[in-house]
CSV table of C-alpha atoms in Angstrom, one decimal:
chain,number,residue,atom,x,y,z
T,1,MET,CA,39.7,-26.9,8.7
T,2,ASP,CA,38.5,-27.7,12.3
T,3,ILE,CA,39.6,-31.3,12.9
T,4,GLN,CA,37.0,-31.6,15.6
T,5,ASN,CA,34.3,-31.2,13.0
T,6,ARG,CA,33.9,-33.0,9.7
T,7,ASN,CA,30.8,-32.7,7.4
T,8,GLY,CA,29.1,-30.7,10.1
T,9,LEU,CA,29.4,-33.6,12.6
T,10,ASP,CA,31.2,-33.2,16.0
T,11,LEU,CA,33.9,-35.9,15.8
T,12,ASN,CA,34.5,-35.8,19.6
T,13,GLN,CA,30.8,-36.5,20.3
T,14,MET,CA,30.8,-39.2,17.6
T,15,GLY,CA,33.7,-40.9,19.2
T,16,GLN,CA,32.1,-40.7,22.7
T,17,THR,CA,28.8,-42.1,21.3
T,18,VAL,CA,30.5,-45.0,19.7
T,19,ALA,CA,32.6,-45.7,22.8
T,20,ALA,CA,29.4,-45.6,25.0
T,21,LEU,CA,27.6,-48.0,22.7
T,22,LYS,CA,30.5,-50.4,22.6
T,23,ASN,CA,30.6,-50.3,26.4
T,24,ASP,CA,26.8,-50.8,26.9
T,25,PRO,CA,25.0,-52.0,23.7
T,26,SER,CA,21.6,-51.5,25.4
T,27,LEU,CA,22.1,-47.7,24.8
T,28,ALA,CA,21.8,-48.5,21.0
T,29,GLN,CA,18.1,-49.4,21.4
T,30,PHE,CA,15.8,-46.7,20.0
T,31,GLU,CA,12.1,-46.4,19.7
T,32,PHE,CA,10.7,-43.8,17.2
T,33,ARG,CA,7.0,-42.7,17.1
T,34,ALA,CA,4.4,-40.7,15.2
T,35,SER,CA,0.8,-39.9,15.9
T,36,ASN,CA,-1.6,-39.3,13.0
T,37,GLN,CA,-5.0,-37.7,12.9
T,38,TRP,CA,-7.3,-38.1,9.9
T,39,MET,CA,-8.8,-34.7,8.8
T,40,ASN,CA,-10.9,-35.4,5.7
T,41,GLY,CA,-10.6,-37.3,2.5
T,42,GLY,CA,-6.9,-37.8,1.7
T,43,GLU,CA,-5.8,-35.2,4.3
T,44,ASN,CA,-4.3,-36.3,7.6
T,45,ARG,CA,-1.7,-34.9,9.9
T,46,SER,CA,1.2,-36.4,11.9
T,47,THR,CA,2.7,-35.1,15.1
T,48,ILE,CA,6.2,-36.2,15.9
T,49,ARG,CA,8.2,-35.3,19.0
T,50,GLY,CA,9.3,-37.8,21.6
T,51,PHE,CA,11.4,-40.9,21.2
T,52,TYR,CA,13.3,-43.3,23.4
T,53,GLY,CA,17.0,-43.8,22.9
T,54,ALA,CA,20.5,-43.9,24.6
T,55,GLY,CA,18.8,-45.3,27.7
T,56,ALA,CA,16.3,-42.4,28.2
T,57,GLU,CA,13.2,-40.7,26.9
T,58,ASP,CA,14.4,-37.8,24.7
T,59,GLU,CA,13.4,-34.3,25.9
T,60,SER,CA,15.4,-32.2,23.5
T,61,ARG,CA,12.5,-31.0,21.3
T,62,GLN,CA,10.8,-27.8,22.4
T,63,ALA,CA,7.9,-28.2,20.0
T,64,ASP,CA,6.1,-30.8,18.0
T,65,PHE,CA,7.0,-31.5,14.4
T,66,VAL,CA,3.7,-31.5,12.4
T,67,PHE,CA,3.4,-32.8,8.8
T,68,THR,CA,0.3,-32.9,6.6
T,69,ASN,CA,-0.3,-35.7,4.0
T,70,GLY,CA,-2.6,-34.8,1.1
T,71,GLU,CA,-3.4,-35.9,-2.4
T,72,PRO,CA,-3.4,-34.1,-5.7
T,73,PRO,CA,-6.8,-33.6,-7.6
T,74,VAL,CA,-6.1,-36.6,-9.9
T,75,LEU,CA,-6.0,-38.7,-6.7
T,76,LEU,CA,-9.2,-37.0,-5.3
T,77,GLY,CA,-7.5,-34.4,-3.1
T,78,ASN,CA,-6.7,-30.7,-3.0
T,79,ASN,CA,-2.9,-30.8,-2.6
T,80,GLU,CA,-3.2,-30.3,1.1
T,81,GLY,CA,0.4,-31.7,1.4
T,82,ALA,CA,2.7,-34.1,-0.4
T,83,ASN,CA,1.2,-37.6,-0.5
T,84,PRO,CA,2.4,-40.5,1.6
T,85,VAL,CA,4.4,-42.2,-1.2
T,86,GLU,CA,6.2,-38.9,-1.8
T,87,PHE,CA,7.0,-38.6,1.9
T,88,LEU,CA,8.5,-42.1,1.7
T,89,LEU,CA,11.0,-40.8,-1.0
T,90,HIS,CA,11.9,-37.8,1.3
T,91,ALA,CA,12.6,-40.2,4.2
T,92,LEU,CA,14.7,-42.5,1.9
T,93,ALA,CA,16.7,-39.6,0.4
T,94,GLY,CA,17.4,-38.1,3.8
T,95,CYS,CA,18.5,-41.4,5.3
T,96,VAL,CA,20.9,-42.4,2.5
T,97,THR,CA,22.4,-38.9,2.6
T,98,THR,CA,22.9,-38.8,6.4
T,99,THR,CA,24.3,-42.3,6.5
T,100,THR,CA,26.8,-41.3,3.7
T,101,VAL,CA,27.8,-38.1,5.5
T,102,LEU,CA,28.2,-40.0,8.9
T,103,HIS,CA,30.4,-42.8,7.5
T,104,ALA,CA,32.4,-40.4,5.4
T,105,ALA,CA,33.2,-38.4,8.6
T,106,ALA,CA,34.1,-41.7,10.4
T,107,ARG,CA,36.6,-42.4,7.5
T,108,GLY,CA,38.1,-39.0,7.5
T,109,ILE,CA,36.4,-38.1,4.1
T,110,THR,CA,35.1,-34.5,3.7
T,111,ILE,CA,32.0,-34.3,1.5
T,112,ARG,CA,32.0,-31.1,-0.6
T,113,LYS,CA,28.5,-31.5,-2.0
T,114,LEU,CA,25.8,-34.1,-2.1
T,115,SER,CA,22.3,-34.1,-3.7
T,116,THR,CA,20.0,-36.8,-4.9
T,117,ARG,CA,17.0,-37.3,-7.1
T,118,LEU,CA,14.7,-40.2,-6.4
T,119,SER,CA,11.9,-41.6,-8.4
T,120,GLY,CA,9.7,-44.7,-8.2
T,121,ASN,CA,6.8,-46.2,-10.2
T,122,ILE,CA,3.5,-47.2,-8.7
T,123,ASN,CA,0.6,-49.0,-10.6
T,124,LEU,CA,-2.6,-47.6,-9.1
T,125,GLU,CA,-4.4,-50.8,-10.1
T,126,GLY,CA,-2.8,-52.3,-7.0
T,127,LEU,CA,-4.1,-49.7,-4.5
T,128,LEU,CA,-7.6,-49.7,-6.1
T,129,ALA,CA,-7.7,-53.5,-6.2
T,130,LEU,CA,-8.5,-53.5,-9.9
T,131,ASN,CA,-6.0,-56.1,-10.9
T,132,ASP,CA,-4.7,-58.9,-8.6
T,133,GLU,CA,-1.5,-59.2,-10.6
T,134,ALA,CA,-0.6,-55.5,-10.0
T,135,THR,CA,2.1,-54.7,-7.4
T,136,VAL,CA,0.5,-52.5,-4.7
T,137,GLY,CA,3.6,-50.4,-3.6
T,138,TYR,CA,6.7,-49.2,-5.4
T,139,GLU,CA,8.0,-51.5,-8.1
T,140,SER,CA,11.5,-50.2,-7.3
T,141,ILE,CA,13.0,-46.9,-6.4
T,142,ARG,CA,15.9,-45.2,-8.3
T,143,THR,CA,18.4,-42.9,-6.6
T,144,LEU,CA,20.6,-40.6,-8.7
T,145,MET,CA,23.3,-39.0,-6.5
T,146,ASP,CA,25.5,-36.1,-7.3
T,147,ILE,CA,28.4,-36.1,-4.9
T,148,GLU,CA,31.9,-34.6,-4.6
T,149,ALA,CA,34.4,-35.6,-1.8
T,150,ASP,CA,38.1,-35.4,-1.1
T,151,CYS,CA,38.8,-39.1,-1.7
T,152,SER,CA,39.5,-41.4,-4.7
T,153,GLU,CA,36.7,-42.6,-7.0
T,154,GLU,CA,37.2,-46.1,-5.6
T,155,GLU,CA,36.9,-45.0,-1.9
T,156,LEU,CA,33.8,-42.9,-2.8
T,157,ASN,CA,32.1,-45.8,-4.5
T,158,GLU,CA,32.9,-48.1,-1.6
T,159,LEU,CA,31.5,-45.5,0.8
T,160,LEU,CA,28.2,-45.2,-1.1
T,161,SER,CA,27.7,-49.0,-1.3
T,162,PHE,CA,28.4,-49.2,2.5
T,163,ALA,CA,26.1,-46.3,3.2
T,164,LYS,CA,23.2,-47.8,1.2
T,165,ASP,CA,23.6,-51.1,3.1
T,166,HIS,CA,23.7,-49.3,6.5
T,167,SER,CA,20.9,-46.7,5.9
T,168,PRO,CA,17.9,-47.6,8.3
T,169,VAL,CA,15.2,-46.4,5.9
T,170,CYS,CA,16.8,-48.0,2.8
T,171,ASN,CA,17.1,-51.3,4.8
T,172,THR,CA,13.5,-51.0,5.9
T,173,ILE,CA,12.4,-50.8,2.3
T,174,CYS,CA,14.8,-53.3,0.8
T,175,ARG,CA,14.1,-56.0,3.4
T,176,PRO,CA,10.6,-57.3,4.3
T,177,VAL,CA,9.6,-55.6,7.6
T,178,GLN,CA,6.5,-56.6,9.5
T,179,VAL,CA,3.8,-53.9,10.1
T,180,SER,CA,1.2,-54.8,12.6
T,181,LEU,CA,-2.2,-53.1,12.8
T,182,GLU,CA,-4.3,-53.3,16.0
T,183,ARG,CA,-7.4,-51.4,17.1
T,184,VAL,CA,-7.6,-49.6,20.4
V,1,MET,CA,-25.6,-36.4,4.0
V,2,ASP,CA,-24.5,-35.6,0.5
V,3,ILE,CA,-24.5,-39.0,-1.3
V,4,GLN,CA,-22.0,-37.6,-3.9
V,5,ASN,CA,-19.4,-37.3,-1.1
V,6,ARG,CA,-18.3,-39.9,1.5
V,7,ASN,CA,-15.4,-39.4,3.9
V,8,GLY,CA,-14.5,-36.2,2.1
V,9,LEU,CA,-14.1,-38.1,-1.3
V,10,ASP,CA,-16.1,-37.2,-4.4
V,11,LEU,CA,-17.9,-40.5,-5.3
V,12,ASN,CA,-18.6,-39.3,-8.8
V,13,GLN,CA,-15.0,-38.5,-9.5
V,14,MET,CA,-14.0,-41.8,-7.9
V,15,GLY,CA,-16.3,-43.8,-10.1
V,16,GLN,CA,-15.1,-41.9,-13.2
V,17,THR,CA,-11.4,-42.6,-12.2
V,18,VAL,CA,-12.1,-46.3,-11.7
V,19,ALA,CA,-14.0,-46.5,-15.1
V,20,ALA,CA,-11.2,-44.7,-16.9
V,21,LEU,CA,-8.5,-47.1,-15.5
V,22,LYS,CA,-10.6,-50.2,-16.3
V,23,ASN,CA,-10.9,-48.8,-19.9
V,24,ASP,CA,-7.2,-48.0,-20.2
V,25,PRO,CA,-4.9,-49.6,-17.6
V,26,SER,CA,-1.9,-47.5,-18.8
V,27,LEU,CA,-3.5,-44.5,-17.0
V,28,ALA,CA,-2.8,-46.3,-13.7
V,29,GLN,CA,1.0,-46.0,-14.2
V,30,PHE,CA,2.4,-43.2,-11.9
V,31,GLU,CA,5.9,-42.0,-11.2
V,32,PHE,CA,6.6,-40.0,-8.0
V,33,ARG,CA,9.7,-38.0,-7.3
V,34,ALA,CA,11.7,-36.1,-4.7
V,35,SER,CA,14.9,-34.1,-5.0
V,36,ASN,CA,17.1,-33.7,-1.9
V,37,GLN,CA,19.9,-31.3,-1.1
V,38,TRP,CA,22.4,-32.0,1.7
V,39,MET,CA,22.8,-28.9,3.9
V,40,ASN,CA,25.3,-29.9,6.7
V,41,GLY,CA,25.7,-32.8,9.1
V,42,GLY,CA,22.3,-34.5,9.6
V,43,GLU,CA,20.4,-31.7,7.9
V,44,ASN,CA,19.1,-32.1,4.3
V,45,ARG,CA,16.1,-30.8,2.5
V,46,SER,CA,13.7,-32.4,-0.1
V,47,THR,CA,11.7,-30.6,-2.8
V,48,ILE,CA,8.6,-32.4,-4.1
V,49,ARG,CA,6.3,-31.1,-6.8
V,50,GLY,CA,5.9,-32.8,-10.1
V,51,PHE,CA,4.8,-36.4,-10.9
V,52,TYR,CA,3.6,-38.4,-13.8
V,53,GLY,CA,0.2,-40.1,-13.7
V,54,ALA,CA,-3.1,-40.7,-15.5
V,55,GLY,CA,-1.3,-40.4,-18.8
V,56,ALA,CA,0.2,-36.9,-18.2
V,57,GLU,CA,2.7,-34.8,-16.2
V,58,ASP,CA,0.8,-33.3,-13.3
V,59,GLU,CA,0.7,-29.5,-13.2
V,60,SER,CA,-1.8,-29.0,-10.3
V,61,ARG,CA,0.7,-27.8,-7.8
V,62,GLN,CA,1.4,-24.1,-7.6
V,63,ALA,CA,4.4,-24.3,-5.4
V,64,ASP,CA,7.1,-26.8,-4.2
V,65,PHE,CA,6.5,-28.8,-1.0
V,66,VAL,CA,9.8,-28.5,1.0
V,67,PHE,CA,10.6,-30.8,4.0
V,68,THR,CA,13.7,-30.7,6.2
V,69,ASN,CA,15.3,-33.8,7.7
V,70,GLY,CA,17.3,-33.3,10.8
V,71,GLU,CA,18.6,-35.2,13.8
V,72,PRO,CA,18.3,-34.7,17.6
V,73,PRO,CA,21.4,-33.9,19.6
V,74,VAL,CA,21.8,-37.5,20.8
V,75,LEU,CA,22.2,-38.3,17.1
V,76,LEU,CA,24.7,-35.5,16.5
V,77,GLY,CA,22.1,-32.9,15.2
V,78,ASN,CA,20.2,-29.8,16.3
V,79,ASN,CA,16.6,-30.9,15.7
V,80,GLU,CA,16.6,-29.2,12.3
V,81,GLY,CA,13.6,-31.3,11.5
V,82,ALA,CA,12.2,-34.8,12.2
V,83,ASN,CA,14.6,-37.5,11.2
V,84,PRO,CA,14.3,-39.8,8.2
V,85,VAL,CA,13.0,-42.9,10.2
V,86,GLU,CA,10.3,-40.7,11.8
V,87,PHE,CA,9.3,-39.3,8.4
V,88,LEU,CA,8.9,-43.0,7.3
V,89,LEU,CA,6.4,-43.5,10.1
V,90,HIS,CA,4.5,-40.3,9.0
V,91,ALA,CA,4.4,-41.7,5.4
V,92,LEU,CA,3.1,-45.1,6.6
V,93,ALA,CA,0.5,-43.6,9.0
V,94,GLY,CA,-0.9,-41.4,6.2
V,95,CYS,CA,-1.0,-44.2,3.6
V,96,VAL,CA,-2.8,-46.7,5.8
V,97,THR,CA,-5.3,-44.0,6.8
V,98,THR,CA,-6.0,-42.8,3.2
V,99,THR,CA,-6.3,-46.3,1.9
V,100,THR,CA,-8.8,-47.1,4.7
V,101,VAL,CA,-10.8,-44.0,4.0
V,102,LEU,CA,-10.8,-44.6,0.2
V,103,HIS,CA,-11.9,-48.3,0.4
V,104,ALA,CA,-14.5,-47.4,3.1
V,105,ALA,CA,-16.0,-44.8,0.7
V,106,ALA,CA,-16.1,-47.4,-2.1
V,107,ARG,CA,-18.0,-49.8,0.2
V,108,GLY,CA,-20.5,-47.2,1.4
V,109,ILE,CA,-18.9,-47.0,4.9
V,110,THR,CA,-18.8,-43.6,6.6
V,111,ILE,CA,-15.7,-43.1,8.8
V,112,ARG,CA,-16.6,-40.9,11.9
V,113,LYS,CA,-13.1,-40.6,13.3
V,114,LEU,CA,-9.7,-42.2,12.6
V,115,SER,CA,-6.3,-41.7,14.3
V,116,THR,CA,-3.2,-43.9,14.6
V,117,ARG,CA,-0.1,-44.1,16.8
V,118,LEU,CA,2.9,-45.8,15.2
V,119,SER,CA,6.1,-47.0,16.8
V,120,GLY,CA,9.1,-48.9,15.7
V,121,ASN,CA,12.4,-50.1,17.2
V,122,ILE,CA,15.8,-49.5,15.7
V,123,ASN,CA,19.1,-50.9,17.0
V,124,LEU,CA,21.7,-48.2,16.3
V,125,GLU,CA,24.5,-50.8,16.2
V,126,GLY,CA,23.2,-51.6,12.7
V,127,LEU,CA,23.6,-48.0,11.3
V,128,LEU,CA,26.9,-47.6,13.0
V,129,ALA,CA,28.2,-51.0,11.8
V,130,LEU,CA,29.2,-51.9,15.4
V,131,ASN,CA,27.6,-55.4,15.3
V,132,ASP,CA,27.1,-57.5,12.2
V,133,GLU,CA,24.2,-59.3,13.8
V,134,ALA,CA,22.2,-56.2,14.4
V,135,THR,CA,19.3,-55.3,12.1
V,136,VAL,CA,20.0,-52.1,10.3
V,137,GLY,CA,16.4,-50.7,9.9
V,138,TYR,CA,13.2,-51.1,11.8
V,139,GLU,CA,12.8,-54.5,13.5
V,140,SER,CA,9.0,-54.2,13.0
V,141,ILE,CA,6.5,-51.3,13.1
V,142,ARG,CA,3.4,-51.3,15.3
V,143,THR,CA,0.2,-49.4,14.4
V,144,LEU,CA,-2.5,-48.7,16.9
V,145,MET,CA,-5.7,-47.4,15.3
V,146,ASP,CA,-8.6,-45.7,16.9
V,147,ILE,CA,-11.5,-45.8,14.4
V,148,GLU,CA,-15.3,-45.4,14.5
V,149,ALA,CA,-17.4,-46.1,11.5
V,150,ASP,CA,-21.1,-46.8,10.6
V,151,CYS,CA,-20.6,-50.5,10.0
V,152,SER,CA,-20.4,-53.8,11.9
V,153,GLU,CA,-17.3,-54.8,13.8
V,154,GLU,CA,-16.8,-57.6,11.3
V,155,GLU,CA,-17.1,-55.3,8.3
V,156,LEU,CA,-14.6,-52.8,10.0
V,157,ASN,CA,-12.0,-55.5,10.7
V,158,GLU,CA,-12.3,-56.8,7.2
V,159,LEU,CA,-11.9,-53.2,5.8
V,160,LEU,CA,-8.8,-52.6,7.9
V,161,SER,CA,-7.2,-55.9,6.8
V,162,PHE,CA,-7.9,-55.1,3.2
V,163,ALA,CA,-6.6,-51.5,3.6
V,164,LYS,CA,-3.3,-52.7,5.1
V,165,ASP,CA,-2.8,-55.1,2.2
V,166,HIS,CA,-3.6,-52.4,-0.4
V,167,SER,CA,-1.7,-49.5,1.1
V,168,PRO,CA,1.3,-48.6,-1.2
V,169,VAL,CA,3.6,-47.5,1.6
V,170,CYS,CA,2.7,-50.4,3.9
V,171,ASN,CA,3.3,-52.8,0.9
V,172,THR,CA,6.7,-51.1,0.1
V,173,ILE,CA,7.8,-51.7,3.7
V,174,CYS,CA,6.3,-55.3,4.1
V,175,ARG,CA,7.7,-56.5,0.8
V,176,PRO,CA,11.4,-56.4,-0.3
V,177,VAL,CA,11.6,-53.5,-2.7
V,178,GLN,CA,14.8,-52.8,-4.7
V,179,VAL,CA,16.5,-49.4,-4.2
V,180,SER,CA,19.2,-48.6,-6.8
V,181,LEU,CA,21.9,-46.0,-6.2
V,182,GLU,CA,23.8,-44.5,-9.2
V,183,ARG,CA,26.1,-41.5,-9.4
V,184,VAL,CA,25.5,-38.8,-12.0
């Protein structure tokens, strides 16, 4: 095994990044962005490309990422894309996974395989304002993880607990985060 | 204008859905799902298709939706896809938009155009566990909305405030929501 690379991450670059951030914490400030255009009904499209981080505007992306939200027929759409609450699960699954892989690499743990299945319940009476008692968003979200790694069960469980606590998307969902809405 | 359709939504179907949920609130219970497979490093892939809702397992989708999370080089990846915190902004933008369009239709308001720009700040010291004082996820998320509709400014501002409060993704972010992680 190449000791400069663990779980697909470059350990040299990881060490340099951590050293740079310790030396100048302002480099750790990132701003992420998305632009979204309503198409029709439950269909809308996001464009994602630039962000600010590590003290500069990122210019590494050669093209926009474009994603379409849609709704299934039972929610008045035509399956133009996954719907927003499903994209939230995709974001959460990816963030918990990447955070696990990253901190495993930092601890010298090799991940052999990792997959997750997420599910969450939503009472549509909340969205539709049919019942003031109904929760509007997810009641809770369950993550089932299938993982194999070259460490003890105890080390693996500690890693997963640490990764969950340090995943930015998981933290944004678990903690109350303010969302502002202004017109331009 | 076709009065059976407003903002791309079928008003007959919308009325029937609301009547059905009022008659049998159990139909409002939905479960959404995503399965995610780690590929390598910061790359992982979600598959989204089935969900439960309106009293049945949905079978309207003819194929899986597949989305790839990645990371930019500055975050040790190769831009395999947008990253999870960017997908969270896509989910939020889409949900606030669809909730606005839906409640506008219910109020007889026609939306002429609607676009949003979202941004949020993340301190990477949180993810990397370099500073216990650092927030792990988004500090807050800003939404700038450009909207034109055939109603008064007062009605429009009230609609937007109502939509923000009734958007499932916005509510999941604004409110603390429990995320469980279990191994299988």
